[in-house]
Short mmCIF file of C-alpha atoms in Angstrom, two decimals:
data_model
loop_
_atom_site.label_atom_id
_atom_site.label_comp_id
_atom_site.label_asym_id
_atom_site.label_seq_id
_atom_site.Cartn_x
_atom_site.Cartn_y
_atom_site.Cartn_z
CA MET A 258 226.30 56.86 -114.81
CA SER A 259 224.43 54.18 -112.90
CA LEU A 260 224.58 54.44 -109.08
CA ALA A 261 224.02 51.60 -106.66
CA VAL A 262 224.23 50.90 -102.91
CA MET A 263 225.98 47.78 -101.79
CA PRO A 264 226.80 46.45 -98.32
CA CYS A 265 230.34 46.02 -96.96
CA THR A 266 230.78 43.09 -94.57
CA ASP A 267 234.57 43.00 -94.23
CA ARG A 268 236.02 44.99 -91.30
CA ALA A 269 239.45 45.62 -92.89
CA VAL A 270 237.94 46.70 -96.18
CA TRP A 271 235.47 49.00 -94.41
CA ASP A 272 238.07 50.69 -92.17
CA GLY A 273 240.26 51.09 -95.25
CA TYR A 274 237.51 53.11 -96.93
CA VAL A 275 237.07 55.25 -93.80
CA ASP A 276 240.77 56.17 -94.00
CA GLN A 277 240.70 56.59 -97.76
CA PHE A 278 237.92 59.17 -97.44
CA GLN A 279 239.60 60.73 -94.36
CA GLY A 280 236.53 59.68 -92.40
CA HIS A 281 235.61 60.24 -88.77
CA PRO A 282 236.29 57.54 -86.09
CA GLN A 283 232.55 57.29 -85.40
CA GLN A 284 232.35 55.71 -88.84
CA LEU A 285 234.83 52.94 -87.89
CA TRP A 286 233.65 49.33 -87.78
CA GLY A 287 234.38 49.01 -84.02
CA TRP A 288 232.14 52.00 -83.20
CA GLY A 289 229.31 50.38 -85.07
CA GLU A 290 229.94 47.07 -83.30
CA THR A 291 229.53 48.82 -79.96
CA LYS A 292 226.31 50.57 -80.95
CA GLY A 293 225.05 47.21 -82.29
CA MET A 294 225.45 45.75 -78.80
CA HIS A 295 223.48 48.59 -77.20
CA GLY A 296 220.15 49.05 -78.98
CA TRP A 297 221.04 49.82 -82.58
CA SER A 298 221.31 47.82 -85.75
CA VAL A 299 224.23 48.55 -88.12
CA ASP A 300 224.42 48.64 -91.88
CA ARG A 301 227.65 49.66 -93.65
CA VAL A 302 227.14 50.52 -97.30
CA LEU A 303 229.18 51.76 -100.26
CA VAL A 304 227.74 54.00 -102.95
CA THR A 305 229.14 53.07 -106.36
CA ASP A 306 228.94 54.08 -109.93
CA ASP A 307 229.83 51.60 -112.72
CA GLU A 308 233.48 51.52 -111.69
CA ASN A 309 234.23 53.62 -108.60
CA ILE A 310 233.28 53.96 -104.90
CA LEU A 311 231.83 57.50 -104.66
CA GLY A 312 231.11 57.40 -100.94
CA CYS A 313 230.20 55.32 -97.96
CA ALA A 314 228.27 55.51 -94.72
CA GLN A 315 227.79 53.49 -91.54
CA LEU A 316 224.06 53.56 -90.91
CA LEU A 317 222.76 53.10 -87.38
CA ILE A 318 219.19 51.97 -87.28
CA ARG A 319 216.96 52.42 -84.20
CA LYS A 320 213.57 50.76 -84.02
CA LEU A 321 210.79 53.18 -83.16
CA PRO A 322 207.28 52.57 -81.79
CA PHE A 323 204.59 51.84 -84.36
CA PRO A 324 203.80 53.45 -86.72
CA PHE A 325 207.18 55.19 -87.12
CA ARG A 326 209.13 51.98 -87.67
CA ALA A 327 212.77 53.20 -87.62
CA LEU A 328 215.19 56.10 -87.56
CA VAL A 329 218.30 55.79 -89.77
CA TYR A 330 221.21 57.82 -88.42
CA VAL A 331 224.67 58.53 -89.73
CA PRO A 332 227.06 59.89 -87.06
CA ARG A 333 229.75 62.14 -88.55
CA GLY A 334 229.04 60.89 -92.05
CA PRO A 335 228.55 60.12 -94.83
CA MET A 336 232.05 60.10 -96.35
CA CYS A 337 232.46 61.43 -99.88
CA SER A 338 233.67 64.46 -101.79
CA ALA A 339 231.59 67.65 -102.08
CA ASP A 340 231.17 66.98 -105.81
CA HIS A 341 229.48 63.68 -105.14
CA ALA A 342 227.60 64.59 -101.91
CA THR A 343 224.16 65.15 -103.46
CA ALA A 344 224.25 61.95 -105.48
CA VAL A 345 225.53 59.95 -102.46
CA LEU A 346 222.88 61.34 -100.17
CA ASP A 347 220.09 60.65 -102.72
CA GLN A 348 221.18 57.01 -102.89
CA LEU A 349 221.48 56.65 -99.09
CA ALA A 350 217.97 58.16 -98.56
CA GLU A 351 216.42 55.81 -101.10
CA TYR A 352 218.18 52.86 -99.51
CA ALA A 353 217.20 53.89 -95.97
CA SER A 354 213.56 54.05 -97.09
CA SER A 355 213.41 50.84 -99.05
CA ARG A 356 215.74 48.66 -96.94
CA HIS A 357 214.99 49.91 -93.43
CA ARG A 358 211.65 51.68 -93.83
CA GLY A 359 212.98 54.72 -91.95
CA VAL A 360 210.79 57.61 -90.98
CA ALA A 361 213.81 59.82 -91.65
CA LEU A 362 217.45 59.71 -92.58
CA SER A 363 219.37 61.84 -90.07
CA ILE A 364 222.96 62.87 -90.74
CA GLU A 365 225.56 64.77 -88.68
CA PRO A 366 228.43 65.17 -91.17
CA ASP A 367 232.00 65.94 -90.26
CA TRP A 368 231.85 68.93 -92.68
CA ASP A 369 232.26 72.64 -91.91
CA ALA A 370 229.06 74.69 -91.89
CA GLU A 371 230.43 77.09 -94.48
CA SER A 372 231.90 74.47 -96.80
CA ALA A 373 230.79 73.40 -100.27
CA PHE A 374 228.94 70.48 -98.72
CA ALA A 375 226.15 72.65 -97.27
CA PRO A 376 224.43 73.45 -100.60
CA ALA A 377 224.92 69.85 -101.71
CA VAL A 378 223.09 68.56 -98.61
CA ALA A 379 220.24 71.00 -99.16
CA ALA A 380 220.02 69.98 -102.82
CA ALA A 381 219.44 66.35 -101.69
CA GLY A 382 216.27 67.39 -99.83
CA PHE A 383 217.74 67.56 -96.28
CA THR A 384 216.78 70.36 -93.89
CA PRO A 385 218.35 71.43 -90.50
CA SER A 386 217.01 69.63 -87.43
CA SER A 387 217.10 70.35 -83.68
CA ASN A 388 217.29 66.58 -82.89
CA THR A 389 221.03 66.88 -82.27
CA VAL A 390 223.20 64.07 -80.90
CA LEU A 391 226.71 65.38 -81.66
CA ILE A 392 227.24 69.05 -80.95
CA PRO A 393 228.29 71.00 -84.05
CA ARG A 394 230.04 73.86 -82.16
CA THR A 395 233.41 72.46 -81.28
CA LEU A 396 237.16 73.07 -81.20
CA ILE A 397 239.40 71.32 -83.72
CA LEU A 398 243.20 71.69 -83.59
CA ASP A 399 245.54 71.30 -86.54
CA LEU A 400 248.11 68.71 -85.43
CA ALA A 401 250.45 69.73 -88.22
CA LYS A 402 251.35 72.69 -86.06
CA SER A 403 254.45 72.62 -83.84
CA ASP A 404 254.29 72.55 -80.02
CA ASP A 405 255.12 76.23 -79.92
CA GLU A 406 252.38 77.05 -82.44
CA LEU A 407 249.78 75.05 -80.47
CA MET A 408 250.82 76.61 -77.21
CA ALA A 409 250.70 80.11 -78.66
CA GLU A 410 246.93 79.64 -79.08
CA MET A 411 246.48 78.81 -75.37
CA SER A 412 245.96 81.07 -72.41
CA LYS A 413 249.08 81.92 -70.34
CA SER A 414 247.80 80.02 -67.33
CA THR A 415 247.12 76.92 -69.45
CA ARG A 416 250.66 76.91 -70.77
CA ALA A 417 251.98 77.27 -67.19
CA ASN A 418 249.79 74.40 -65.94
CA ILE A 419 250.90 72.14 -68.76
CA ARG A 420 254.60 72.83 -68.14
CA LYS A 421 254.22 72.29 -64.45
CA ALA A 422 252.44 68.95 -65.03
CA MET A 423 255.01 67.75 -67.56
CA ARG A 424 257.84 68.55 -65.09
CA SER A 425 256.16 66.55 -62.31
CA GLU A 426 256.80 62.91 -61.52
CA VAL A 427 253.40 61.97 -62.97
CA GLU A 428 253.67 59.59 -65.95
CA PHE A 429 251.52 60.21 -68.98
CA ARG A 430 250.89 57.09 -71.06
CA LYS A 431 248.19 54.90 -72.66
CA VAL A 432 245.92 52.82 -70.47
CA GLN A 433 246.83 49.20 -71.17
CA THR A 434 245.14 46.71 -68.88
CA PRO A 435 241.62 45.80 -67.77
CA ALA A 436 242.54 46.86 -64.22
CA GLU A 437 243.57 50.29 -65.44
CA LEU A 438 240.33 50.54 -67.48
CA GLU A 439 238.41 50.00 -64.25
CA GLN A 440 240.33 52.92 -62.71
CA VAL A 441 239.23 54.98 -65.67
CA LEU A 442 235.58 54.06 -65.05
CA GLY A 443 235.94 54.87 -61.35
CA ILE A 444 237.23 58.37 -62.13
CA TYR A 445 234.56 58.87 -64.77
CA HIS A 446 231.84 58.10 -62.23
CA GLU A 447 233.49 60.53 -59.84
CA THR A 448 233.60 63.23 -62.54
CA ALA A 449 230.00 62.66 -63.56
CA ASP A 450 228.82 62.94 -59.94
CA ARG A 451 230.80 66.10 -59.39
CA ALA A 452 229.71 67.79 -62.70
CA GLY A 453 226.15 66.42 -62.67
CA PHE A 454 226.00 64.73 -66.13
CA GLY A 455 224.60 61.35 -66.97
CA ILE A 456 226.62 58.38 -68.23
CA HIS A 457 226.05 54.93 -69.64
CA GLU A 458 226.43 51.66 -67.76
CA ASP A 459 230.00 50.53 -67.30
CA GLN A 460 229.70 47.67 -69.85
CA TYR A 461 229.09 50.19 -72.64
CA TYR A 462 232.54 51.69 -72.08
CA ARG A 463 234.16 48.28 -71.78
CA ASP A 464 232.66 47.37 -75.15
CA ILE A 465 234.06 50.50 -76.75
CA PHE A 466 237.51 49.65 -75.44
CA ALA A 467 237.26 46.06 -76.73
CA ASN A 468 235.57 46.73 -80.09
CA LEU A 469 237.71 49.68 -81.24
CA GLY A 470 241.03 48.36 -79.98
CA GLU A 471 243.82 50.57 -81.26
CA GLY A 472 241.17 52.95 -82.50
CA SER A 473 240.20 53.78 -78.91
CA PRO A 474 243.29 55.02 -77.05
CA ILE A 475 243.02 56.25 -73.45
CA ILE A 476 245.74 58.60 -72.29
CA GLY A 477 246.16 58.55 -68.54
CA ALA A 478 248.09 60.46 -65.89
CA PHE A 479 249.57 57.96 -63.42
CA ASP A 480 251.17 58.53 -60.05
CA GLY A 481 252.80 55.18 -59.63
CA GLY A 482 249.99 52.73 -60.30
CA GLN A 483 247.28 55.24 -59.37
CA LEU A 484 245.33 56.93 -62.17
CA LEU A 485 244.73 60.65 -61.57
CA ALA A 486 243.14 61.74 -64.86
CA PHE A 487 242.40 60.51 -68.41
CA VAL A 488 241.36 61.53 -71.89
CA TRP A 489 239.58 58.77 -73.82
CA LEU A 490 239.63 59.12 -77.64
CA SER A 491 238.55 57.37 -80.74
CA ARG A 492 240.75 57.86 -83.75
CA SER A 493 240.76 57.13 -87.48
CA GLY A 494 243.66 57.74 -89.87
CA ALA A 495 242.89 61.47 -90.11
CA THR A 496 240.96 62.45 -86.97
CA ALA A 497 241.28 62.08 -83.19
CA PHE A 498 237.99 62.63 -81.42
CA GLU A 499 237.59 63.00 -77.64
CA LEU A 500 234.97 60.67 -76.24
CA TYR A 501 235.30 61.08 -72.51
CA GLY A 502 237.54 62.59 -69.89
CA GLY A 503 237.82 62.72 -66.16
CA VAL A 504 240.00 63.75 -63.24
CA SER A 505 240.10 62.67 -59.58
CA ALA A 506 240.05 65.14 -56.68
CA GLU A 507 243.81 64.58 -56.23
CA GLY A 508 244.34 65.07 -59.97
CA GLN A 509 242.48 68.39 -59.78
CA LYS A 510 244.68 69.47 -56.93
CA GLN A 511 247.79 68.72 -58.97
CA ARG A 512 246.19 70.15 -62.17
CA VAL A 513 247.25 67.05 -64.15
CA ASN A 514 244.12 67.46 -66.31
CA TYR A 515 246.11 70.05 -68.23
CA GLY A 516 249.03 67.73 -68.64
CA VAL A 517 246.98 64.77 -69.76
CA LYS A 518 245.19 66.85 -72.43
CA TRP A 519 248.58 67.99 -73.77
CA ALA A 520 249.86 64.38 -73.66
CA ALA A 521 246.79 63.29 -75.65
CA LEU A 522 247.41 65.94 -78.33
CA GLN A 523 251.00 64.82 -78.72
CA ALA A 524 250.10 61.11 -78.74
CA MET A 525 247.57 61.58 -81.51
CA ARG A 526 250.02 63.58 -83.57
CA GLU A 527 252.64 60.80 -83.12
CA ASP A 528 249.96 58.31 -84.26
CA GLY A 529 249.60 60.25 -87.54
CA CYS A 530 246.31 62.14 -87.01
CA ALA A 531 246.01 65.44 -88.74
CA ARG A 532 243.24 66.98 -86.59
CA TYR A 533 242.10 66.81 -82.96
CA ASP A 534 238.42 67.38 -82.22
CA PHE A 535 237.49 68.26 -78.64
CA ASN A 536 233.92 67.00 -79.25
CA GLY A 537 231.55 69.80 -78.63
CA LEU A 538 231.33 73.05 -76.75
CA LEU A 539 228.43 73.87 -74.43
CA ASN A 540 227.97 76.69 -71.93
CA ASP A 541 229.35 74.69 -69.04
CA GLY A 542 232.53 74.33 -66.99
CA ILE A 543 233.87 71.42 -69.04
CA SER A 544 233.63 73.51 -72.22
CA ASP A 545 235.27 76.46 -70.45
CA PHE A 546 238.23 74.17 -69.76
CA LYS A 547 238.38 73.02 -73.39
CA LYS A 548 238.37 76.61 -74.62
CA GLN A 549 241.58 77.33 -72.75
CA PHE A 550 243.45 75.30 -75.43
CA ALA A 551 242.79 77.61 -78.37
CA LYS A 552 241.48 81.05 -79.25
CA HIS A 553 239.14 79.89 -82.06
CA GLU A 554 236.09 77.71 -82.35
CA ASN A 555 234.79 75.52 -85.19
CA LEU A 556 231.23 75.09 -86.42
CA LEU A 557 230.27 71.90 -88.25
CA MET A 558 227.10 71.55 -90.30
CA GLY A 559 225.06 70.13 -87.47
CA THR A 560 222.05 67.82 -87.81
CA TRP A 561 220.13 67.50 -91.07
CA GLU A 562 217.19 65.24 -91.78
CA LYS A 563 215.37 64.01 -94.84
CA PRO A 564 211.74 62.88 -94.37
CA LEU A 565 211.17 59.36 -95.66
CA SER A 566 207.54 58.93 -94.51
CA PRO A 567 204.29 60.91 -94.37
CA LEU A 568 204.54 60.47 -90.57
CA TYR A 569 207.72 62.50 -90.35
CA PRO A 570 206.01 65.73 -89.12
CA VAL A 571 204.51 63.78 -86.17
CA TYR A 572 207.89 62.20 -85.45
CA ALA A 573 209.70 65.53 -85.63
CA ARG A 574 207.35 66.98 -83.04
CA ALA A 575 207.57 64.01 -80.68
CA MET A 576 211.32 63.44 -80.84
CA PRO A 577 212.49 66.51 -78.86
CA ALA A 578 210.21 65.67 -75.92
CA ALA A 579 211.42 62.04 -75.90
CA ARG A 580 215.04 63.11 -76.03
CA LYS A 581 214.50 65.60 -73.24
CA GLY A 582 213.03 62.86 -71.04
CA LEU A 583 216.00 60.57 -71.76
CA GLN A 584 218.51 63.31 -70.90
CA ALA A 585 216.67 64.05 -67.63
CA ALA A 586 216.76 60.38 -66.71
CA ARG A 587 220.50 60.21 -67.38
CA LYS A 588 221.17 63.35 -65.33
CA ALA A 589 219.22 61.78 -62.43
CA LEU A 590 221.45 58.67 -62.37
CA PRO A 591 224.38 60.21 -60.52
CA ALA A 592 222.08 61.42 -57.68
CA ALA A 593 220.37 58.01 -57.58
CA ARG A 594 223.78 56.35 -57.46
CA ARG A 595 224.90 58.56 -54.59
CA GLY A 596 221.70 57.83 -52.71
CA LEU A 597 222.29 54.11 -53.08
CA GLN A 598 225.84 54.44 -51.96
CA ASN A 599 224.76 56.36 -48.87
CA ALA A 600 222.08 53.82 -48.03
CA LEU A 601 224.42 50.84 -48.28
CA PRO A 602 226.32 51.39 -44.98
CA ALA A 603 223.05 51.64 -43.02
CA ALA A 604 221.69 48.55 -44.75
CA ARG A 605 224.85 46.57 -43.90
CA LYS A 606 224.64 47.76 -40.29
CA ALA A 607 221.00 46.65 -40.02
CA LEU A 608 221.64 43.28 -41.67
CA PRO A 609 222.82 41.30 -38.57
CA ALA A 610 219.80 42.42 -36.54
CA ALA A 611 217.46 41.47 -39.46
CA ARG A 612 219.06 38.02 -39.69
CA SER A 613 218.69 37.52 -35.94
CA PHE A 614 215.05 38.51 -36.07
CA LEU A 615 214.39 36.24 -39.07
CA GLY A 616 216.09 33.33 -37.26
CA ARG A 617 213.86 33.80 -34.20
CA VAL A 618 210.73 33.96 -36.37
CA THR A 619 211.57 30.84 -38.34
CA GLN A 620 212.31 28.92 -35.15
CA ARG A 621 208.77 29.44 -33.82
#
């Protein structure tokens, strides 16, 4: 059997393969488009034998300072069967080295840690890495279950909060307009400031909404025209994946964040998704909220890397420090934003006096 790697340049064909392999939404064309607008290059490739497509992967390529050249990263991929995983990964690593001159091929598969994929990944020369982007410890719900079965896994208070929210006059529906998207971003800023986590610039989120289209539903809780809470997802044919979420102070008071989460689960089941991934569990308040929706947890394989350069050991030592610095900078943004917002009223108040002074000076 002769294996080869060939590019895919047709969006419909590519997304068709993602669904055929029951792939993750972060392998969709639109997600790659967004990353390509914000610092990455994108290469979508198919691994073939003489007659069949054995697997595929959306490669994200980040240029690195000399002499490291590039990192090649596959978020929640590649997509293939366990039987073909070693062969597919061998081909992808060779391609990443020859085509993109990567220092490493880093993968974060959408595969369970205890599945048959784990030995196949190790056999391809990959080893676990701490350079994690997507958290492997998560919560995944089976959307084939009935409402009663899903609720049976929740805490008693969570069920009560959901039922109260669903009986209220709040409307739970998809965000539809640019104006509603701006409300989403406003609540997301408010949530980030309150919880102390860093976020991207607003245009990044607008690009996700535009590039993924139907693959990026946002479920909102509306009181009239006012948004109170939202859950922002990406979705492929098989999987719904939470990207972001937020709730206003009034939404917290009404506990509509429980209702909007339930509405998101139901909407994704109606759209045909088989599984709902809450996207990571940490030891924080947001994760404590997520864990109220089930009694179990899931553990994916995590981050695995294959060295492609003699410089990989140096890169592997430097990367954690660089990532920690970036995370610290993002966490500092909410405080900086608040400081700017607090300074603006004083600056506006001082502006007339400054203009008057400048006028007197220029008249002399």
